[in-house]
Coordinates of C-alpha atoms in Angstrom, one line a residue:
M1 CA 37.6 38.3 -32.8
F2 CA 34.4 37.9 -30.8
L3 CA 32.4 37.2 -34.2
L4 CA 35.0 34.9 -35.4
M5 CA 35.0 32.7 -32.1
F6 CA 31.2 32.7 -31.6
P7 CA 30.2 30.1 -34.2
L8 CA 33.0 27.7 -32.9
Y9 CA 31.7 28.5 -29.2
I10 CA 28.1 27.7 -30.2
L11 CA 29.2 24.6 -32.3
T12 CA 31.1 23.1 -29.1
I13 CA 28.1 23.8 -27.0
V14 CA 25.8 22.0 -29.2
T15 CA 28.2 19.3 -29.9
L16 CA 28.8 18.5 -26.1
M17 CA 25.0 18.3 -25.9
V18 CA 24.3 16.1 -28.8
L19 CA 27.0 13.7 -27.9
D20 CA 25.6 13.4 -24.4
A21 CA 22.1 12.9 -25.7
M22 CA 23.7 9.8 -27.9
D23 CA 25.6 8.6 -25.0
K24 CA 28.9 9.0 -26.8
L25 CA 29.9 11.5 -24.2
S26 CA 28.4 11.2 -20.5
L27 CA 28.1 14.7 -18.8
S28 CA 27.2 12.5 -15.8
G29 CA 30.4 10.4 -15.5
V30 CA 32.9 10.9 -12.7
A31 CA 34.4 14.2 -14.3
G32 CA 31.1 15.4 -15.3
K33 CA 29.6 15.0 -12.1
L34 CA 32.7 17.0 -10.1
I35 CA 32.1 19.7 -12.8
G36 CA 28.6 19.9 -12.6
M37 CA 28.2 19.9 -8.4
I38 CA 31.3 21.6 -7.9
V39 CA 32.1 24.4 -10.7
L40 CA 28.7 24.6 -12.3
P41 CA 26.9 25.8 -9.4
H42 CA 29.0 29.1 -9.8
T43 CA 27.7 30.3 -13.1
V44 CA 26.9 33.6 -11.9
L45 CA 30.1 34.2 -10.8
I46 CA 31.8 32.5 -14.1
V47 CA 29.6 34.9 -16.4
W48 CA 30.5 37.9 -14.7
L49 CA 34.3 37.1 -14.3
V50 CA 34.2 36.5 -18.4
S51 CA 32.2 39.6 -18.8
A52 CA 34.3 41.5 -16.8
S53 CA 37.6 40.4 -18.5
K54 CA 39.9 42.4 -20.6
F55 CA 38.7 40.4 -23.7
F56 CA 35.0 41.8 -23.2
E57 CA 36.0 45.4 -22.1
S58 CA 34.7 46.9 -25.2
A59 CA 31.8 44.4 -25.7
S60 CA 28.4 45.8 -25.5
T61 CA 25.7 44.4 -22.8
V62 CA 23.9 42.7 -25.7
S63 CA 27.1 40.9 -27.0
I64 CA 27.6 39.6 -23.2
I65 CA 24.1 38.4 -23.2
I66 CA 24.0 36.6 -26.3
L67 CA 27.5 35.0 -25.2
A68 CA 26.2 34.0 -21.8
A69 CA 22.9 32.6 -23.2
P70 CA 24.2 29.3 -24.7
F71 CA 26.5 28.6 -21.5
C72 CA 23.7 28.9 -19.5
I73 CA 21.6 26.7 -21.5
L74 CA 24.5 24.2 -21.4
T75 CA 24.8 24.7 -17.6
L76 CA 21.2 24.1 -17.2
Y77 CA 21.1 21.1 -19.4
W78 CA 24.2 19.6 -17.4
L79 CA 22.8 20.1 -13.9
L80 CA 19.3 18.8 -15.0
R81 CA 21.2 15.6 -16.8
I82 CA 23.1 15.1 -13.4
A83 CA 20.0 15.4 -11.4
V84 CA 17.8 13.2 -13.5
K85 CA 20.3 10.5 -14.2
P86 CA 23.4 10.9 -12.1
Y87 CA 25.4 8.0 -13.1
K88 CA 27.2 6.7 -16.3
T89 CA 26.6 2.9 -15.3
K90 CA 24.9 0.7 -18.1
F91 CA 22.1 -1.6 -16.6
D92 CA 20.4 -4.8 -18.2
K93 CA 16.9 -3.2 -17.7
S94 CA 15.5 -6.9 -17.8
T95 CA 17.2 -7.6 -14.5
V96 CA 17.7 -4.2 -12.7
N97 CA 14.1 -2.6 -12.5
V98 CA 13.7 1.2 -12.4
R99 CA 13.3 1.4 -8.8
I100 CA 16.9 0.2 -8.1
R101 CA 18.3 2.3 -10.7
A102 CA 16.8 5.5 -9.6
M103 CA 17.7 4.4 -5.7
Y104 CA 21.3 4.1 -7.1
G105 CA 21.1 7.3 -8.5
G106 CA 20.0 8.8 -5.2
K107 CA 23.2 7.0 -3.6
H108 CA 25.3 8.7 -6.1
L109 CA 23.8 12.1 -5.3
L110 CA 24.5 12.0 -1.6
K111 CA 28.2 11.2 -2.6
Y112 CA 28.8 13.9 -5.2
T113 CA 26.7 16.2 -2.7
A114 CA 29.1 15.4 0.1
V115 CA 32.3 16.3 -1.8
S116 CA 30.7 19.4 -3.6
L117 CA 29.9 20.8 0.2
V118 CA 33.7 20.1 0.8
F119 CA 34.9 22.2 -1.9
Q120 CA 32.5 24.8 -1.3
T121 CA 32.9 25.2 2.4
V122 CA 36.7 25.4 1.5
Y123 CA 36.0 27.8 -1.2
Y124 CA 33.9 30.0 0.9
I125 CA 36.4 29.9 3.8
I126 CA 38.9 31.2 1.3
A127 CA 36.6 34.0 -0.3
I128 CA 35.5 35.5 2.9
G129 CA 39.4 35.6 4.1
N130 CA 40.2 37.5 1.2
G131 CA 37.2 39.8 1.0
F132 CA 35.8 38.1 -2.0
W133 CA 38.6 39.5 -4.0
D134 CA 36.5 42.9 -4.5
I135 CA 33.9 41.3 -6.2
P136 CA 30.7 43.5 -6.4
K137 CA 28.6 42.4 -3.5
G138 CA 25.4 41.9 -5.5
I139 CA 27.5 39.1 -7.4
W140 CA 28.9 37.3 -4.7
I141 CA 25.6 36.9 -3.0
A142 CA 23.7 35.9 -5.9
D143 CA 26.4 33.7 -6.5
A144 CA 26.4 31.9 -2.9
V145 CA 22.5 31.8 -3.3
V146 CA 22.6 29.8 -6.5
T147 CA 25.1 27.7 -5.7
G148 CA 23.4 26.9 -2.0
L149 CA 20.1 25.8 -4.0
I150 CA 21.9 23.9 -6.7
V151 CA 24.1 21.5 -4.2
F152 CA 21.1 21.4 -1.8
G153 CA 19.0 20.6 -4.4
Y154 CA 21.1 17.8 -5.5
G155 CA 21.3 16.6 -1.9
W156 CA 17.5 16.5 -1.5
N157 CA 16.9 14.7 -4.7
G158 CA 19.3 11.9 -3.4
I159 CA 17.5 11.9 0.1
L160 CA 13.9 11.6 -1.3
R161 CA 15.1 9.1 -4.1
I162 CA 16.5 6.8 -1.1
M163 CA 13.4 7.8 1.5
V164 CA 10.9 6.6 -1.2
L165 CA 12.5 3.8 -3.0
C166 CA 14.9 2.0 -0.7
R167 CA 13.0 -0.9 1.0
R168 CA 15.5 -1.5 3.7
L169 CA 14.5 1.5 5.8
G170 CA 11.1 0.6 6.7
V171 CA 8.4 3.1 8.2
I172 CA 10.7 3.9 11.7
K173 CA 13.7 4.6 9.8
R174 CA 12.2 6.8 7.2
A175 CA 10.5 8.8 10.0
A176 CA 13.7 8.9 12.1
A177 CA 15.5 10.1 9.1
F178 CA 13.1 12.6 8.4
F179 CA 13.3 14.0 11.7
L180 CA 17.0 14.1 12.2
L181 CA 18.3 15.1 8.6
P182 CA 17.8 18.9 10.2
V183 CA 19.7 18.6 13.1
P184 CA 23.3 19.5 12.9
V185 CA 25.8 16.9 13.3
V186 CA 23.2 14.3 13.9
G187 CA 21.9 14.7 10.6
F188 CA 25.1 13.7 9.1
F189 CA 25.0 10.5 10.5
A190 CA 21.4 10.3 9.3
L191 CA 22.6 10.8 5.8
V192 CA 25.4 8.0 6.3
G193 CA 22.6 5.6 7.4
L194 CA 20.6 6.7 4.1
Y195 CA 23.6 6.0 1.9
N196 CA 24.5 2.7 3.6
S197 CA 21.0 1.4 3.4
A198 CA 21.1 2.4 -0.2
K199 CA 24.1 0.8 -1.0
A200 CA 23.5 -2.3 0.6
E201 CA 20.1 -3.0 -1.1
Y202 CA 21.9 -2.2 -4.4
D203 CA 24.7 -4.4 -3.7
Y204 CA 22.4 -7.1 -3.0
E205 CA 19.7 -6.8 -5.5
T206 CA 22.1 -6.1 -8.5
T207 CA 23.8 -9.6 -7.4
R208 CA 20.6 -11.2 -7.0
A209 CA 19.6 -10.3 -10.3
A210 CA 22.8 -11.9 -11.9
C211 CA 22.1 -14.9 -9.9
D212 CA 18.5 -15.1 -11.5
S213 CA 19.8 -14.4 -14.8
Q214 CA 22.2 -17.5 -14.6
R215 CA 19.8 -19.6 -13.0
V216 CA 16.5 -19.0 -14.8
E217 CA 17.2 -21.4 -17.7
S218 CA 17.7 -24.4 -15.2
Q219 CA 14.3 -23.8 -13.8
I220 CA 15.0 -24.8 -10.2
C221 CA 11.6 -24.6 -8.8
A222 CA 10.1 -26.7 -11.7
T223 CA 8.7 -29.4 -9.2
K224 CA 6.9 -32.7 -10.5
Y225 CA 3.7 -31.4 -9.0
P226 CA 2.2 -28.0 -9.0
I227 CA 2.6 -25.4 -5.8
L228 CA -0.5 -24.8 -3.9
L229 CA -0.2 -21.5 -1.7
V230 CA -2.4 -21.6 1.3
H231 CA -2.7 -18.3 3.3
G232 CA -3.6 -17.7 7.0
M233 CA -6.4 -16.0 8.9
G234 CA -7.4 -12.6 8.0
F235 CA -6.6 -12.4 4.3
R236 CA -7.9 -13.5 1.1
D237 CA -6.2 -14.2 -2.1
W238 CA -6.9 -10.9 -3.8
K239 CA -6.3 -10.0 -7.4
Y240 CA -4.6 -6.8 -6.3
F241 CA -2.6 -7.5 -3.4
N242 CA -0.7 -10.8 -2.9
Y243 CA -0.6 -12.3 0.4
W244 CA 2.6 -13.9 -0.7
G245 CA 4.2 -10.5 -1.6
R246 CA 7.0 -10.9 -4.3
I247 CA 7.4 -14.7 -3.4
P248 CA 5.2 -16.3 -6.2
R249 CA 6.4 -14.0 -9.1
E250 CA 9.9 -15.0 -7.9
L251 CA 8.9 -18.9 -8.0
I252 CA 7.3 -18.8 -11.1
K253 CA 10.2 -16.9 -12.9
N254 CA 11.9 -20.1 -11.8
G255 CA 9.9 -22.7 -13.1
A256 CA 7.1 -23.1 -10.4
K257 CA 3.2 -23.6 -11.3
I258 CA 1.6 -21.7 -8.9
Y259 CA -1.9 -21.9 -7.6
Y260 CA -3.9 -20.4 -4.7
G261 CA -6.1 -21.9 -2.0
H262 CA -8.8 -19.2 -2.3
Q263 CA -10.3 -20.1 1.1
E264 CA -12.0 -17.8 3.5
A265 CA -10.4 -15.1 5.6
C266 CA -12.2 -15.9 9.0
A267 CA -14.1 -19.4 8.5
T268 CA -13.3 -22.4 10.7
V269 CA -10.8 -25.0 10.0
A270 CA -13.4 -27.5 8.7
T271 CA -14.9 -25.0 6.2
N272 CA -11.8 -23.8 4.8
S273 CA -10.5 -27.5 4.5
E274 CA -13.6 -28.0 2.2
L275 CA -12.8 -25.2 -0.2
I276 CA -9.0 -26.5 -0.2
K277 CA -10.3 -29.7 -1.0
Q278 CA -12.2 -28.2 -3.9
K279 CA -9.3 -26.2 -5.3
I280 CA -6.9 -29.5 -5.1
L281 CA -9.2 -31.4 -7.2
E282 CA -9.6 -28.6 -9.5
I283 CA -5.9 -28.1 -10.1
V284 CA -5.7 -32.0 -10.5
E285 CA -8.4 -32.1 -13.3
E286 CA -7.2 -28.6 -15.0
T287 CA -3.4 -29.8 -15.1
G288 CA -3.8 -33.7 -15.3
C289 CA -1.1 -34.1 -12.4
S290 CA -1.8 -36.6 -9.9
R291 CA -1.0 -34.7 -6.7
V292 CA 0.1 -31.1 -5.5
N293 CA 2.5 -29.6 -2.9
I294 CA 1.1 -27.4 -0.4
I295 CA 2.9 -24.5 1.0
A296 CA 0.7 -23.1 4.0
H297 CA 1.4 -20.0 6.5
S298 CA -0.2 -19.9 9.7
K299 CA -3.7 -21.2 10.0
G300 CA -3.5 -22.4 6.4
G301 CA -1.5 -25.1 7.7
L302 CA -4.3 -26.8 9.9
D303 CA -6.8 -26.3 6.9
S304 CA -4.6 -28.2 4.9
R305 CA -4.0 -30.8 7.3
Y306 CA -7.5 -31.4 7.9
A307 CA -8.2 -31.5 4.2
I308 CA -5.4 -34.2 4.0
S309 CA -6.6 -36.5 6.7
K310 CA -10.2 -35.8 7.2
L311 CA -11.2 -35.3 3.6
G312 CA -9.5 -37.9 1.5
M313 CA -7.0 -35.6 0.1
E314 CA -4.1 -37.7 0.9
D315 CA -4.0 -39.3 -2.3
Y316 CA -3.8 -36.2 -4.1
V317 CA -1.3 -34.2 -1.7
A318 CA 2.7 -35.1 -2.2
S319 CA 4.0 -32.5 0.4
L320 CA 2.6 -30.1 2.8
T321 CA 5.3 -27.5 4.0
T322 CA 4.2 -25.4 7.0
V323 CA 5.5 -21.9 7.9
G324 CA 4.3 -20.3 11.0
T325 CA 1.3 -22.9 11.8
P326 CA 0.3 -23.0 15.6
H327 CA 0.2 -26.8 15.5
R328 CA 0.5 -26.6 19.5
G329 CA -1.8 -23.5 19.7
S330 CA -1.0 -20.0 20.4
Q331 CA -0.7 -18.9 24.0
V332 CA -2.0 -15.3 22.8
T333 CA -5.5 -17.1 22.2
D334 CA -5.3 -18.8 25.4
L335 CA -5.1 -15.4 27.2
A336 CA -7.6 -13.7 24.7
N337 CA -10.3 -16.7 25.6
K338 CA -10.2 -15.8 29.2
L339 CA -12.1 -12.4 28.4
P340 CA -16.0 -12.6 29.3
D341 CA -17.7 -14.5 26.9
S342 CA -20.4 -12.0 26.3
F343 CA -17.6 -9.3 25.4
Y344 CA -16.0 -11.8 23.2
R345 CA -19.0 -12.4 21.4
K346 CA -19.6 -8.8 20.5
V347 CA -16.3 -8.6 19.2
A348 CA -16.9 -11.9 17.2
D349 CA -19.9 -10.4 15.8
F350 CA -18.4 -7.3 14.8
M351 CA -15.5 -8.9 13.1
D352 CA -17.6 -11.4 11.2
R353 CA -19.7 -8.6 9.7
R354 CA -16.7 -6.8 8.5
F355 CA -15.2 -10.3 7.1
R356 CA -18.5 -10.8 5.3
S357 CA -18.3 -7.6 3.7
F358 CA -14.7 -8.2 2.5
G359 CA -16.0 -11.4 0.9
D360 CA -16.4 -14.4 3.3
N361 CA -19.9 -16.5 3.0
D362 CA -19.3 -17.9 6.4
P363 CA -17.2 -16.0 8.7
D364 CA -16.9 -17.5 12.5
F365 CA -14.6 -15.3 14.4
Y366 CA -15.7 -16.6 17.5
T367 CA -15.3 -20.6 16.7
L368 CA -11.8 -19.7 15.0
C369 CA -10.4 -17.9 17.7
H370 CA -10.9 -21.2 20.2
Q371 CA -9.3 -23.2 17.6
F372 CA -6.1 -21.7 18.1
N373 CA -5.8 -22.3 21.9
S374 CA -3.8 -24.8 23.5
S375 CA -6.4 -27.4 24.4
Y376 CA -7.9 -27.4 21.0
A377 CA -4.8 -27.8 19.3
E378 CA -3.9 -30.9 21.6
Q379 CA -7.3 -32.8 20.7
F380 CA -6.8 -31.5 16.9
N381 CA -3.7 -33.1 16.7
K382 CA -5.3 -36.5 18.0
D383 CA -8.0 -36.4 15.9
V384 CA -6.0 -35.3 12.6
P385 CA -3.2 -37.3 12.3
D386 CA -0.7 -37.2 9.6
S387 CA -0.8 -39.6 6.6
E388 CA 2.0 -41.8 5.8
K389 CA 1.3 -41.0 1.9
V390 CA 2.4 -37.1 2.6
Y391 CA 5.7 -35.7 3.5
Y392 CA 5.3 -33.0 6.1
Q393 CA 7.7 -30.1 7.0
S394 CA 7.8 -27.1 8.9
Y395 CA 9.6 -23.6 9.3
A396 CA 9.4 -21.4 11.8
S397 CA 10.8 -17.8 12.8
V398 CA 11.8 -15.4 15.7
M399 CA 11.1 -11.9 16.3
K400 CA 13.9 -10.1 18.6
Y401 CA 12.3 -7.2 19.8
P402 CA 8.4 -5.6 19.9
F403 CA 9.2 -3.4 17.1
S404 CA 10.2 -5.8 14.4
F405 CA 6.8 -5.8 13.2
N406 CA 4.7 -3.3 14.9
F407 CA 1.3 -4.9 15.0
L408 CA 2.8 -7.9 16.7
G409 CA 4.6 -6.1 19.4
F410 CA 2.2 -6.6 22.4
S411 CA 1.6 -10.4 21.4
H412 CA 5.4 -10.9 21.0
L413 CA 5.8 -9.6 24.7
L414 CA 2.9 -11.8 25.8
L415 CA 4.5 -15.0 23.9
R416 CA 8.0 -14.2 25.4
P417 CA 7.6 -16.4 28.8
Y418 CA 6.7 -19.3 26.7
G419 CA 9.7 -18.9 24.5
K420 CA 11.1 -17.7 21.3
N421 CA 8.3 -16.5 18.8
D422 CA 7.3 -14.8 15.5
G423 CA 4.7 -12.6 17.3
L424 CA 1.9 -15.0 17.3
V425 CA 3.5 -18.5 17.4
T426 CA 6.6 -19.7 19.3
V427 CA 8.8 -22.2 17.7
E428 CA 8.0 -25.1 19.4
S429 CA 4.3 -24.7 18.4
A430 CA 5.4 -24.4 14.7
K431 CA 7.3 -27.4 14.5
W432 CA 5.6 -30.3 12.6
G433 CA 7.0 -33.3 10.6
N434 CA 10.7 -32.8 9.4
F435 CA 11.3 -29.4 11.1
R436 CA 13.7 -27.7 8.6
G437 CA 14.5 -24.6 10.9
V438 CA 14.2 -21.2 12.1
Y439 CA 14.1 -18.0 10.2
E440 CA 16.2 -15.5 12.1
T441 CA 19.0 -13.0 11.5
K442 CA 22.3 -11.7 13.5
H443 CA 20.7 -8.5 13.5
V444 CA 18.2 -6.8 16.2
R445 CA 15.0 -7.0 14.2
G446 CA 14.4 -10.5 13.8
I447 CA 11.8 -12.2 11.3
S448 CA 8.3 -11.6 12.2
H449 CA 5.0 -13.7 11.4
G450 CA 4.2 -11.6 8.6
D451 CA 7.8 -11.3 7.3
T452 CA 7.7 -14.7 6.5
I453 CA 5.3 -14.3 3.6
D454 CA 6.9 -10.9 2.4
L455 CA 3.8 -8.9 3.6
K456 CA 5.6 -5.8 4.0
R457 CA 7.7 -6.3 0.4
E458 CA 10.8 -5.2 2.8
D459 CA 14.4 -6.3 2.5
Y460 CA 16.2 -7.2 5.6
S461 CA 19.8 -7.6 6.2
G462 CA 20.4 -11.5 6.6
F463 CA 17.0 -12.6 5.2
D464 CA 15.5 -12.6 1.9
P465 CA 12.0 -14.2 1.8
R466 CA 12.0 -14.7 -1.9
E467 CA 15.3 -16.6 -1.7
E468 CA 14.2 -18.8 1.1
Y469 CA 11.1 -20.1 -1.0
I470 CA 13.2 -20.3 -3.8
K471 CA 15.3 -22.9 -1.7
M472 CA 12.3 -24.5 -0.3
V473 CA 10.8 -25.3 -3.2
S474 CA 14.1 -26.1 -5.4
E475 CA 14.5 -28.6 -2.2
L476 CA 11.3 -30.2 -2.9
K477 CA 11.9 -30.8 -6.5
E478 CA 15.2 -32.5 -5.6
M479 CA 13.3 -34.7 -3.4
G480 CA 11.0 -35.7 -6.6
Y481 CA 7.9 -33.6 -5.4

């Protein structure tokens, strides 16, 4: 009887694996995951129960091994299948990237691990109460060990996927989860937090991907004039690290023509303005356009205003949008300028050497820092009036507590007496021209100076810098710029 059934048994196992590999049958569907995470971890017990049944009481050890081997291979394949791709969902790979798919798998693993833990706990409570039904001690111990390794392996697979891939977590939440997960009871809430973060990011990203696929043909960011992105202090337009994060890619996808200022990281306003002027003229010559739209962040807004009003670029600039620019100075600099001048110059000399090694030709940290104070800003605004030929608009953002952006926590506290701020610039200082509003959320974190340019490449509840810039540029298009 055994010999007659064995070929059918092998055929069934091979068929299951082939159909799954061809996506004709999903071992990682809902039913497949339930079997794989609740039943298959007990492979040791299943094999022993079958071999101890009356049907195989006369079978030799070799026959039992031959019978168990294909089942164990199927089990291993099934378990690995769930561990690698724990979902049946078919994604449009052109819109939902690998990171989101892998994180989505982590979310599924956490959910089904929780279900499996409940079933395993109930099973072992009943088993202990019944003395494991006289199953040999070695068998049920081996079964418990294997089951524990498999179930917790799935769980840690899901945890690591989310910890590594979920951008909503941030450094602090990741560290908190790492330390809290081993703690009884508290660890459960940490797991729920991880699951909810992954779910929120997945829901948002897939909705956003669907929106992108619908609007990409409309080219809503295809402005009349190309976009020139002008960075702030301390950074350069490096090839392998984009100051503007994921923003340029999204703007280009939606029709925008993007260029970069390529000014220096630590040069004065006048020096950088000359470089911006050269870049504008290059763009005009290269594209044949008559003007450009400038979007500038932080000090880049001052550089751009100077180029427009003092270097004759008003005929070549259609609009200037500033984000977090200290148009009226920053009180942080006012306070820093009170330090002893000799100390200040030593720090400036050190910083100049560092920025020169990064590629600056003419760094001047000492002068530049003084160009951020309130008295300089007041005189600057008198000497650099707006041009009537250019449309000016501005945006600000607000941090809500020091740890919104770790590096700006101290400066945020210093600025609090002067009003709401992004860690470096108050809302009042950022206002210029047509003030379009403040980037903030209903949540505790708030939006920092760096968040407005997607510096950390993270997603925040209630604020997506990519969408905000798409909106900003699409509105410039609607206004005829």
